[in-house]
C-alpha positions as a printed Julia matrix, in Angstrom:
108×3 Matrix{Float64}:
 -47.19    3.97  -49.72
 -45.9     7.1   -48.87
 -44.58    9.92  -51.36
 -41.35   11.81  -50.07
 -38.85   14.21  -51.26
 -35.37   13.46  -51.7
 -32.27   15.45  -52.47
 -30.01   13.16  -55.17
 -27.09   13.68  -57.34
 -27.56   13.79  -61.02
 -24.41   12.71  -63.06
 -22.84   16.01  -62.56
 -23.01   15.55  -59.03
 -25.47   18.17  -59.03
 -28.07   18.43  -56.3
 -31.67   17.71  -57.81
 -34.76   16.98  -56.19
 -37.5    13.9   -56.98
 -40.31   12.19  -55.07
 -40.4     8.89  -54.55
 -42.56    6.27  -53.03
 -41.53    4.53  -49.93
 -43.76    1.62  -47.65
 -45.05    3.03  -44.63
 -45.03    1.04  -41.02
 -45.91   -2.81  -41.28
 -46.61   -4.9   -38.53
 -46.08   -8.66  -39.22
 -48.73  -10.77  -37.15
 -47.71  -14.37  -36.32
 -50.12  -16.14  -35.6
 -51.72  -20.0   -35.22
 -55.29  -21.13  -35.75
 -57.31  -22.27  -33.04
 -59.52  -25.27  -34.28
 -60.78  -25.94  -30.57
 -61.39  -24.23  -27.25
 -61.32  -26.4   -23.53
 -62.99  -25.04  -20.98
 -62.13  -26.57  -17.2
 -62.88  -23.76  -15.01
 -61.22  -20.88  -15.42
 -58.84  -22.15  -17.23
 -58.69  -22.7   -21.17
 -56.54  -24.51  -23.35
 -56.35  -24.35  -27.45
 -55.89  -27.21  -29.96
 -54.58  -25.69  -33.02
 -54.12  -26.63  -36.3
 -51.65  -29.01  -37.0
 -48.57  -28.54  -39.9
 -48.44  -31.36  -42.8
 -45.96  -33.52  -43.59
 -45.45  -34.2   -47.38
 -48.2   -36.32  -48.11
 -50.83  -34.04  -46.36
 -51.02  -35.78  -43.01
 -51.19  -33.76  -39.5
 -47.95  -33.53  -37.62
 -47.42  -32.89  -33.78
 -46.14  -29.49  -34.76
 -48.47  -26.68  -34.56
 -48.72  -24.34  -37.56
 -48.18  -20.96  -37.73
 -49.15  -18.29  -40.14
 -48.28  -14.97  -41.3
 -50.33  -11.73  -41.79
 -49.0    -8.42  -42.64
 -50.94   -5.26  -42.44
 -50.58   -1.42  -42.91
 -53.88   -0.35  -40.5
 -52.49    2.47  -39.03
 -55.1     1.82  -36.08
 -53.45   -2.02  -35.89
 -50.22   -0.55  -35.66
 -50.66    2.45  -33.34
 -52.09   -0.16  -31.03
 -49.47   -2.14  -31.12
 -46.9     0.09  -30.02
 -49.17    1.69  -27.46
 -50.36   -1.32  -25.75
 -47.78   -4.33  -26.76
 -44.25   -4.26  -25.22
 -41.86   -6.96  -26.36
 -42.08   -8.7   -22.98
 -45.87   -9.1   -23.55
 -45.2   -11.51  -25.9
 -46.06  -13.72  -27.23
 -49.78  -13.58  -25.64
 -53.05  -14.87  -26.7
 -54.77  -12.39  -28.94
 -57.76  -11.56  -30.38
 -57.84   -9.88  -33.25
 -61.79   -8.07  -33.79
 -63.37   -7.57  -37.46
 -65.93   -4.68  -37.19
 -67.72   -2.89  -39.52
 -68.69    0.85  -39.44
 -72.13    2.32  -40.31
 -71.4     3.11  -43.6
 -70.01   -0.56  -44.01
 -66.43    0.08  -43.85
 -64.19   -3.28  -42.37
 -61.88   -2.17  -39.64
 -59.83   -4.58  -37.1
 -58.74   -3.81  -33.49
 -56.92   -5.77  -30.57
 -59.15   -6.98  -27.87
């Protein structure tokens, strides 16, 4: 969250001033799980997981998930490397932690 100053009317149509918390940038991650990798040369293919029908069986239909994040590193990469016609595209998403043990994520 991010605290900004707005200009408002105050019943006497007065101008008055008050800060108020907004969201920053999101970025909304789509994703599916892979459950298996293929190898046959260079080429690799991806079984995912599977949706579930109402009694918890496996359907045909692949799932997909949501993940929202506010990582300002996530999100500057992104928009720096991503361009809507690059996707979708297999991603990898990275989990790394820092020397003094702080979890950070990053696009590879």
């Amino acid at each position: 969250m991010e605290e900004v100053r707005l200009s408002v009317a105050d019943s006497e149509g007065n101008p008055q001033e008050i800060m108020k918390k907004v969201p920053g940038k999101t970025l909304a991650i789509r994703f599916k799980r892979i459950i298996r990798t293929f190898t046959n040369g260079d080429d690799e293919t991806y079984m995912f997981m599977k949706k579930r029908d109402a009694n918890g069986e496996p359907t045909e239909e692949d799932a997909e998930f949501y993940a929202f994040t506010g990582s300002k590193i996530l999100i500057d990469q992104a928009t720096r490397d991503f361009s809507p016609e690059d996707l979708p595209c297999p991603t990898i998403i990275q989990q790394f932690t820092s020397k003094d043990n702080k979890t950070f994520f990053k696009f590879t």
